[in-house]
Structures are given as C-alpha cells and as structure tokens.
PDB file of C-alpha atoms in Angstrom:
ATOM      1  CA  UNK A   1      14.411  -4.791   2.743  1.00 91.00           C
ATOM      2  CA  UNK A   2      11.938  -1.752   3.065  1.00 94.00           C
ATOM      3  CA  UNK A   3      11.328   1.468   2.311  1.00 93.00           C
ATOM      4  CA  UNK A   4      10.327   3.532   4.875  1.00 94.00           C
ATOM      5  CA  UNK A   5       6.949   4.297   3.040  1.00 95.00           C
ATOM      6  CA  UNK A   6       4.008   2.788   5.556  1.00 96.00           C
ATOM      7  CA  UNK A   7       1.377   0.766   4.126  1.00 95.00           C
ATOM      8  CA  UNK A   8      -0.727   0.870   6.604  1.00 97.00           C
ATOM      9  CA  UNK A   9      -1.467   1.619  10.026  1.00 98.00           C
ATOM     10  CA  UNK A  10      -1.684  -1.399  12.607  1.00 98.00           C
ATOM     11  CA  UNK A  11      -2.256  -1.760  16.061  1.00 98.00           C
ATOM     12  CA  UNK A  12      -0.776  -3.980  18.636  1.00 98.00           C
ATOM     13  CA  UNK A  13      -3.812  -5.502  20.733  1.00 97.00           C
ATOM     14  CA  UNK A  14      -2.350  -8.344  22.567  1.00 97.00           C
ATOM     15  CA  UNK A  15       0.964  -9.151  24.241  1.00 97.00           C
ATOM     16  CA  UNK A  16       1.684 -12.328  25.646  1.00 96.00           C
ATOM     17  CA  UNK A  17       5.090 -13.581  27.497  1.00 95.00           C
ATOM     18  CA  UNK A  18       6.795 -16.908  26.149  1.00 94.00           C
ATOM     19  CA  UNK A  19       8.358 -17.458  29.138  1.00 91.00           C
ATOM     20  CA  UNK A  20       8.335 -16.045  32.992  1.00 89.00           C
ATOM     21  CA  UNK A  21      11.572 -14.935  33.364  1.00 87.00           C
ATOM     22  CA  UNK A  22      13.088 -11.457  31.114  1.00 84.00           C
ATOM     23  CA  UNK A  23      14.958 -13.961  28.914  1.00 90.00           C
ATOM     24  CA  UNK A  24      11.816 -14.295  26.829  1.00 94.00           C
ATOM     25  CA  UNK A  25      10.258 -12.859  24.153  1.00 96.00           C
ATOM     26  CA  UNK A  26       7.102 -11.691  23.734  1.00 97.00           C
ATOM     27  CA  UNK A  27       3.918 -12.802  21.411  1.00 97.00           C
ATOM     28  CA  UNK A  28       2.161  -9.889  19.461  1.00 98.00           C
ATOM     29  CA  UNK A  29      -0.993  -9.520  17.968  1.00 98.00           C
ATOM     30  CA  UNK A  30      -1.328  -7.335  15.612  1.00 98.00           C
ATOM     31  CA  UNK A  31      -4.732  -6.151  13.540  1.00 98.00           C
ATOM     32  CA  UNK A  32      -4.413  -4.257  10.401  1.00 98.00           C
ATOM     33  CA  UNK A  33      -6.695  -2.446   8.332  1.00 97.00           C
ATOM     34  CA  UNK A  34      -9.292  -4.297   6.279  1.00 96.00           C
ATOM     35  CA  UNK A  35      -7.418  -6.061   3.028  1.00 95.00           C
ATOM     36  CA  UNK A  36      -4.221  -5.604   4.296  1.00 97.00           C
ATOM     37  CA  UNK A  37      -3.613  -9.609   4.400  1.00 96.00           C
ATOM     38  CA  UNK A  38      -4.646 -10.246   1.224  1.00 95.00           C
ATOM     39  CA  UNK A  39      -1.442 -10.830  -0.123  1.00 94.00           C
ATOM     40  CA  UNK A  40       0.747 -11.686   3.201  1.00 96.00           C
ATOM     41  CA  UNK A  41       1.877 -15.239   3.783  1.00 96.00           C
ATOM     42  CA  UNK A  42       3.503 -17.152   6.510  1.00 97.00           C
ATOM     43  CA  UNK A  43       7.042 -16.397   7.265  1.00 97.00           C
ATOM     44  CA  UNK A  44       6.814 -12.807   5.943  1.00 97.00           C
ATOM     45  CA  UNK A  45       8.344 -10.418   7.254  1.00 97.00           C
ATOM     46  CA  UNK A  46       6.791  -6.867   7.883  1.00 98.00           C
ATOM     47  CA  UNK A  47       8.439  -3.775   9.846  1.00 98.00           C
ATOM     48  CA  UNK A  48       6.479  -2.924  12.898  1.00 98.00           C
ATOM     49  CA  UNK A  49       7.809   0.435  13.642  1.00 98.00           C
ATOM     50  CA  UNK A  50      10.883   0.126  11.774  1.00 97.00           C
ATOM     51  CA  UNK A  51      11.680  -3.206  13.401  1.00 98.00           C
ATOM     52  CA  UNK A  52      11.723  -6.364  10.842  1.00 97.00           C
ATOM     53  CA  UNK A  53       9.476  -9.246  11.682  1.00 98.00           C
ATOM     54  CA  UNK A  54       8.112 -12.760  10.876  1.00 98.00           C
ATOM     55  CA  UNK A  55       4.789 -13.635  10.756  1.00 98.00           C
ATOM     56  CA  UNK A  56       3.870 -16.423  12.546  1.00 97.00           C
ATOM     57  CA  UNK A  57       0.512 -16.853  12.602  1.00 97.00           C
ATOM     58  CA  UNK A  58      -2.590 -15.463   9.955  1.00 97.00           C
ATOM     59  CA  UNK A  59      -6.114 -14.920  11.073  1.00 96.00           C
ATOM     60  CA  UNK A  60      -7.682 -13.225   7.850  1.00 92.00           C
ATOM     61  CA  UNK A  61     -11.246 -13.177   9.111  1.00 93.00           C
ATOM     62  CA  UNK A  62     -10.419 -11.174  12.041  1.00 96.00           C
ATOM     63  CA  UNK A  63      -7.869  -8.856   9.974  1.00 97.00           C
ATOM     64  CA  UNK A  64      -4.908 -10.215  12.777  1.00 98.00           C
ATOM     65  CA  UNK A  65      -0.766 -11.681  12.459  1.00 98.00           C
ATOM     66  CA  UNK A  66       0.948 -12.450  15.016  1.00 98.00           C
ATOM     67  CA  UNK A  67       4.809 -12.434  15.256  1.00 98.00           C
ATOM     68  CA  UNK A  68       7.216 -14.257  17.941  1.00 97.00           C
ATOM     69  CA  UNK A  69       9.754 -10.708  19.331  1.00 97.00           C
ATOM     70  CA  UNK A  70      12.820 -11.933  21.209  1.00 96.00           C
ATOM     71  CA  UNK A  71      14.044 -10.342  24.564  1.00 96.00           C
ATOM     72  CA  UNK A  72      17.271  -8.914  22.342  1.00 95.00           C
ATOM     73  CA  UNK A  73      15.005  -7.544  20.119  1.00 96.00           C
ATOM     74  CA  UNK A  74      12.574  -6.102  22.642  1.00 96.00           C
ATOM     75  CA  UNK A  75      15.609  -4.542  24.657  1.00 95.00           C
ATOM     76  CA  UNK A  76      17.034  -2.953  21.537  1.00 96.00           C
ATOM     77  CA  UNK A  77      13.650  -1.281  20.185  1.00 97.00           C
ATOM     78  CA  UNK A  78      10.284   0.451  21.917  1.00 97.00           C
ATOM     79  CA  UNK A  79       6.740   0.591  21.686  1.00 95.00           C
ATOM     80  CA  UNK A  80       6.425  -2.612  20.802  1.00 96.00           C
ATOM     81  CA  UNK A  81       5.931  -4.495  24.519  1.00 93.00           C
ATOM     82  CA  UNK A  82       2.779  -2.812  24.765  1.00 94.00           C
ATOM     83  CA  UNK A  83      -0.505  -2.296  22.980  1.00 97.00           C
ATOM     84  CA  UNK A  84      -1.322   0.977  20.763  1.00 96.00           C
ATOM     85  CA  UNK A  85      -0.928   2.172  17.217  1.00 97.00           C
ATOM     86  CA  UNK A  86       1.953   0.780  14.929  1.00 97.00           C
ATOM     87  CA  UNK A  87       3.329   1.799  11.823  1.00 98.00           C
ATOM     88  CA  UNK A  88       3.286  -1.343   9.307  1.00 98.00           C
ATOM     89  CA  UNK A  89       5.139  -2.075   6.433  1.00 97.00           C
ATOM     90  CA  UNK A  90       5.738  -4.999   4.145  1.00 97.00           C
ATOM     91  CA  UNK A  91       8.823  -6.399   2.290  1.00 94.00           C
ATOM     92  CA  UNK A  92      10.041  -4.186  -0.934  1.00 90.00           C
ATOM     93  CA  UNK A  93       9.670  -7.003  -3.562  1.00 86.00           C
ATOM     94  CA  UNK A  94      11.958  -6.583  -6.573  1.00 83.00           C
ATOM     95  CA  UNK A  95       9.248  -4.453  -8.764  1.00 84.00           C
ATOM     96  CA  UNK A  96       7.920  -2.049  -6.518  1.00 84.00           C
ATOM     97  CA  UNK A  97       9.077   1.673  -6.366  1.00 82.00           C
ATOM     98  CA  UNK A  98      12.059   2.614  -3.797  1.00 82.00           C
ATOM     99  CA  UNK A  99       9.514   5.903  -3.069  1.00 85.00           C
ATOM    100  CA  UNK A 100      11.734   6.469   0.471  1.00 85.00           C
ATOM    101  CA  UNK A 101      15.051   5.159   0.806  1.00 90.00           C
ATOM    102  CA  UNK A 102      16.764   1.636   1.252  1.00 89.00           C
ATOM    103  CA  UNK A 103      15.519   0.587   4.899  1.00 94.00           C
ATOM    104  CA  UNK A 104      17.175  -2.424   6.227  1.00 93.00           C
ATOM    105  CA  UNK A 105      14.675  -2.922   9.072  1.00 95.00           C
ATOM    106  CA  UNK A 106      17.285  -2.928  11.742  1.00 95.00           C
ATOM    107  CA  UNK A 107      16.766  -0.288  14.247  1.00 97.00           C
ATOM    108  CA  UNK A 108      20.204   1.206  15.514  1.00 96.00           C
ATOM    109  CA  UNK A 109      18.906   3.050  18.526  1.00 96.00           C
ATOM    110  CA  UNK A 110      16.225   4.762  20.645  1.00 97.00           C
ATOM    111  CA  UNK A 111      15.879   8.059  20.040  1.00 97.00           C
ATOM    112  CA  UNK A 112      13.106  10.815  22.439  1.00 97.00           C
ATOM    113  CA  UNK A 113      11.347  13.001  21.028  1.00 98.00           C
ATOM    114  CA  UNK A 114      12.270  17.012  22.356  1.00 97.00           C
ATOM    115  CA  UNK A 115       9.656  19.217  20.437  1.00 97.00           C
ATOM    116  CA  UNK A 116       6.564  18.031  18.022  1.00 97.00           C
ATOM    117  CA  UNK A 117       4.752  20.943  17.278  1.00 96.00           C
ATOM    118  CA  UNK A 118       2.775  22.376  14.603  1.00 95.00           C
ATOM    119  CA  UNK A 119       4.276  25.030  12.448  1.00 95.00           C
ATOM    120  CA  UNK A 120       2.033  26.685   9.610  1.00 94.00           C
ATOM    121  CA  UNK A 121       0.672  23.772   7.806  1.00 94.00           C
ATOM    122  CA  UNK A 122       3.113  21.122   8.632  1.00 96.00           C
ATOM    123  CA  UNK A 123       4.446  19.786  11.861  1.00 97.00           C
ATOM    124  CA  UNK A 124       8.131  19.854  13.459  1.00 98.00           C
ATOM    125  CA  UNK A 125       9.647  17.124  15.175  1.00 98.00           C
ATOM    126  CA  UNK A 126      12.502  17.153  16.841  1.00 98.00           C
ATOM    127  CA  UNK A 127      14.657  14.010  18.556  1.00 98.00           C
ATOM    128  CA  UNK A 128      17.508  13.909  20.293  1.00 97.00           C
ATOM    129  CA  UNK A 129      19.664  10.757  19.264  1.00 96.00           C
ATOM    130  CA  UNK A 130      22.380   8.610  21.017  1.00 94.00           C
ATOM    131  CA  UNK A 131      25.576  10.385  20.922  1.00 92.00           C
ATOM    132  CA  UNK A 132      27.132   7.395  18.911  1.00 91.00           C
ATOM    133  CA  UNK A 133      24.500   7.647  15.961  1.00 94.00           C
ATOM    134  CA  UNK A 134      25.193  11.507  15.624  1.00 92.00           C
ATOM    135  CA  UNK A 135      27.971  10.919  12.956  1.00 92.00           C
ATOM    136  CA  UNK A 136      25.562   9.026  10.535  1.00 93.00           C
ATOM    137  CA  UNK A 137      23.132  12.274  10.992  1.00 95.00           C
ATOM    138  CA  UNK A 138      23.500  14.908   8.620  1.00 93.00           C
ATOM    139  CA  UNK A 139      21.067  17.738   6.856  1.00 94.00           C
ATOM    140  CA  UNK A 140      19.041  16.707   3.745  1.00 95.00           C
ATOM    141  CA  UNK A 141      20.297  12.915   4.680  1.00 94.00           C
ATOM    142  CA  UNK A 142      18.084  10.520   5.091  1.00 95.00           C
ATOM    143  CA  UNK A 143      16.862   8.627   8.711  1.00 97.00           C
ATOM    144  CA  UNK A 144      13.884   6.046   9.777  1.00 97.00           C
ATOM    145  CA  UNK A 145      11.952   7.100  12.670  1.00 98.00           C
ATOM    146  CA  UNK A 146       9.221   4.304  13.667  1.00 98.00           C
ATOM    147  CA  UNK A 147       9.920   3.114  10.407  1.00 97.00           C
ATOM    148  CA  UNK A 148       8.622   6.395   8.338  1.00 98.00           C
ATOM    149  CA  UNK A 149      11.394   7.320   5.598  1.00 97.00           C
ATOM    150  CA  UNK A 150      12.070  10.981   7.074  1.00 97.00           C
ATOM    151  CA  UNK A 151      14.434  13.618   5.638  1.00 96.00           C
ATOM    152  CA  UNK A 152      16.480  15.496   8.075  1.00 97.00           C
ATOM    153  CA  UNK A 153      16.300  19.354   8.003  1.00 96.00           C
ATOM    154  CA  UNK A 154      18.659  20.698  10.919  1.00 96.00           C
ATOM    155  CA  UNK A 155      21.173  18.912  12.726  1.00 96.00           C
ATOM    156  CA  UNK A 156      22.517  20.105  16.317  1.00 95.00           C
ATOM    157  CA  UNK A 157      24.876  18.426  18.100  1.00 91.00           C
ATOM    158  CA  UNK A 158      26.004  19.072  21.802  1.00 86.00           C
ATOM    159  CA  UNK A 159      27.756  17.015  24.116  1.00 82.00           C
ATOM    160  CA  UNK A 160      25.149  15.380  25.028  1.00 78.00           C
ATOM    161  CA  UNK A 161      23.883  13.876  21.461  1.00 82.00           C
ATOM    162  CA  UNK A 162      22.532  15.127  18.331  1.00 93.00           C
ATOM    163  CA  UNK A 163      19.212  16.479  17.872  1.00 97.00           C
ATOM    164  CA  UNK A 164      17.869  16.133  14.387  1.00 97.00           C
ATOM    165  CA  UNK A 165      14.996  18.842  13.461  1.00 98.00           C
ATOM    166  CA  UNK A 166      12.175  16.994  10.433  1.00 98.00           C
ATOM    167  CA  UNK A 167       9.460  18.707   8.952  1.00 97.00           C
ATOM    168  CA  UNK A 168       6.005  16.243   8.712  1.00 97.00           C
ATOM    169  CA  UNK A 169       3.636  17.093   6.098  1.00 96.00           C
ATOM    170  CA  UNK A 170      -0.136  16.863   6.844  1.00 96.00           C
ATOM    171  CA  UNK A 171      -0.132  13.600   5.065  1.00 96.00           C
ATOM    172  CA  UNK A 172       2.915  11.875   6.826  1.00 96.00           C
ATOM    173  CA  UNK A 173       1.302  12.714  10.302  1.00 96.00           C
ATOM    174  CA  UNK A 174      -2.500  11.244   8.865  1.00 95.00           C
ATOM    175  CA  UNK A 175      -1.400   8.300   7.237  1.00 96.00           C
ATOM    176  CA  UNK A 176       1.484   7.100   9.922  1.00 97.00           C
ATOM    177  CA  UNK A 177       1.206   6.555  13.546  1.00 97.00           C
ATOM    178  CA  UNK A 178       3.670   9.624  13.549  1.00 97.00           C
ATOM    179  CA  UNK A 179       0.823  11.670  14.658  1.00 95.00           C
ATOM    180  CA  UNK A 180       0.713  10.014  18.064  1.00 96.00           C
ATOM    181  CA  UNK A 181       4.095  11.172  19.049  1.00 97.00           C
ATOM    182  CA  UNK A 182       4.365  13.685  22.207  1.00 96.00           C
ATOM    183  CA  UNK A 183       7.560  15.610  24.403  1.00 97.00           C
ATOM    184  CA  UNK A 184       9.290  12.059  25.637  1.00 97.00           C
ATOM    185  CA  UNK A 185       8.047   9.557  23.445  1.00 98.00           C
ATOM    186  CA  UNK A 186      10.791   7.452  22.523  1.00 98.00           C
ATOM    187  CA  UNK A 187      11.351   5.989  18.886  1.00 98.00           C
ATOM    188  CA  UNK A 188      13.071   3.873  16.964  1.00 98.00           C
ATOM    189  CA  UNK A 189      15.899   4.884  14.809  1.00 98.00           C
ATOM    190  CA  UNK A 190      17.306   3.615  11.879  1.00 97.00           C
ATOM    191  CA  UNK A 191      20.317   5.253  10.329  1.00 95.00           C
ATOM    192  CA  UNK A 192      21.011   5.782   6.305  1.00 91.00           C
ATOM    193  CA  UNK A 193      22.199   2.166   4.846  1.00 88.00           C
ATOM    194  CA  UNK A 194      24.992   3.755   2.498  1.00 88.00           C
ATOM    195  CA  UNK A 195      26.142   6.209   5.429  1.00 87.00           C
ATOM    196  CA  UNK A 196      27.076   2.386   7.439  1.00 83.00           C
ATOM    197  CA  UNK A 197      29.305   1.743   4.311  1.00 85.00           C
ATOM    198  CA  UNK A 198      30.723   4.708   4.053  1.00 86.00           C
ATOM    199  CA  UNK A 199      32.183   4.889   7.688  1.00 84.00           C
ATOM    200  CA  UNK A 200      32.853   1.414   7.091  1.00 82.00           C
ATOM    201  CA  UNK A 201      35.172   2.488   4.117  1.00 85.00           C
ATOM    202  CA  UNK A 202      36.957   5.603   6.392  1.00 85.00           C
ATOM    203  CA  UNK A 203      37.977   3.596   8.879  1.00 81.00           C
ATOM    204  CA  UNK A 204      39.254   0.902   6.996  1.00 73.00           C
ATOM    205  CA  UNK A 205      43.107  -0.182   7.435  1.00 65.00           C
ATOM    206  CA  UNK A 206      44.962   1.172   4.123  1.00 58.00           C
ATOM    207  CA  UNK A 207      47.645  -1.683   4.847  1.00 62.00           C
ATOM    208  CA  UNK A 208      45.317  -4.170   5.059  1.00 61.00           C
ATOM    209  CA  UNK A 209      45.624  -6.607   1.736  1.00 58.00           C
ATOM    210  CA  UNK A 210      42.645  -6.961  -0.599  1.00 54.00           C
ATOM    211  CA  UNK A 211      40.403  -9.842  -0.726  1.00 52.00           C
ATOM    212  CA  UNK A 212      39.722 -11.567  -3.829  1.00 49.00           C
TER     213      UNK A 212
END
C-alpha cells in the first residue's frame, strides 16, 4: 500500500526487452536521488508513477534498482517504456503517517492531460479520463495521477469522458515529476480505494444470501 505522497524523484535511464516479441516485459533501471536506498531491500516494492513494483536488483554505489515490468503491465500504464523523470514512492509501513490517501498502487486507466497552466501562484491541471472511471470522480474526492495523492476541484463530464480540474501548489509541481507534464501527456490514474467498495456495495444483489 501507498500513499500518494512522493519520496523522491527518480529517473528511468535504461530499458531493456526480455524477450523479442511484444509478449515481453521490459527491464528498468532506475536511479534515485542520493540516500534514497538506504533502507530499500530486495523484493520491495516501490510505485513508479503510481504503478507498484518489485525490486529486483540493488546497485547502492551507483544510486540504481532495477525492476522486471510485464507486457500486461506495460499495456495497462505509460511513461514507463521509456527513459525520463519518474515519480517514486516506497511501501507505507504500518507506522508511518497516511499524509495522502490509501493508494493501492494499481493504476485503473490512462488519463491525457487537456490544460496545465499556471494560475496566480499555483498551477491548474486538467485531464480528461476514460468514460468508465468518470463515476469514481467526484469534487473534493480524492484521485492518483502518476502516483501524486491529488484532490479533485471541478468535475465535467460530457459524452465523451470526464475531465477532472486539480489545483498544484508550487511545492507539488517542485518536488514531483508533475512539473514535466504538457497539453497530451498521458498519465496514470488511480481511482479512490473506498469509492471501488462503495460501487461494489450499490450494485450488489439484495437477494443474494450472506456469507459467513
């Protein structure tokens, strides 16, 4: 589980294929700023973008992990099947502060990004989302974009998806790889956990017998 707070800011500096065909995965190296392994093992996981990971390999002295992406992960995500800036974030562990909300690290779908724009001294950023995410969307809720715990401000839906509007402080767009975003960019979106259960709950069959 995360948080949608970033811990630091990463970027991806080599991509390798496992295999020659589009059935395979991908390798990724990442590097990270200086310390940020200190404490990071084998096998754990850290969001890249929003997107849950394993590390696979550790090369401390050169400040680099590597994790192993699969083609079903790489065809449900972007901007990570190429090198640039990534947003990177470890595992909440049990005593740390929930300072976003709960992040699963699952990204539910690829949103683009309509309007980023400066506006007094913050910056508004707009994305239009897949039509079937727009019920999950709604103002003052909560959403994951690149893996940065965002709160939604406007919501406008049309018929052909929802476009959330999201103020970024000065801070957010220093301290994430938010600030690299432009007209088109595409993103990865992660909706509110509870707002999954809650639609799970609606549609539920009323007939349908408890389970004990």
């Amino acid at each position: 589980m995360f948080t949608g707070i970033i811990t630091g800011v990463g970027r991806i500096a080599a991509v390798h294929d496992l295999g020659s065909s589009l059935q395979f995965g991908k390798r990724l190296t990442i590097e990270t700023p200086a310390g940020y392994l200190d404490d990071v093992a084998l096998g754990d996981s850290i969001a890249l973008n929003g997107a849950c990971m394993t590390v696979t390999t550790l090369v401390p002295a050169k400040q680099q992990f590597s994790i192993d992406i699969s083609a079903e992960s790489l065809d449900k995500t972007t901007g990570l099947a190429e090198p640039g800036p990534i947003n990177l974030e470890k595992a909440l562990r049990a005593h740390d502060r929930l300072g976003g909300h709960i992040v699963a690290g699952h990204v539910d779908g690829i949103g683009a990004v309509t309007h980023f724009a400066q506006v007094g001294e913050s910056w508004e950023l707009r994305i239009k989302a897949p039509r079937e995410l727009a019920k999950y969307l709604a103002y003052k809720g909560s959403i994951t974009v690149n893996g940065v715990s965002l709160t939604v401000n406007r919501v406008m839906d049309s018929d052909a998806g929802c476009e959330v509007s999201i103020n970024l402080i000065p801070h957010t767009v220093e301290n994430t790889a938010l600030g690299h975003l432009r007209t088109g960019s595409r993103v990865n979106l992660e909706i509110d956990l509870i707002a999954r259960y809650v639609e799970r709950m609606l549609r539920a069959d009323p007939q349908q017998p408890a389970r004990h």
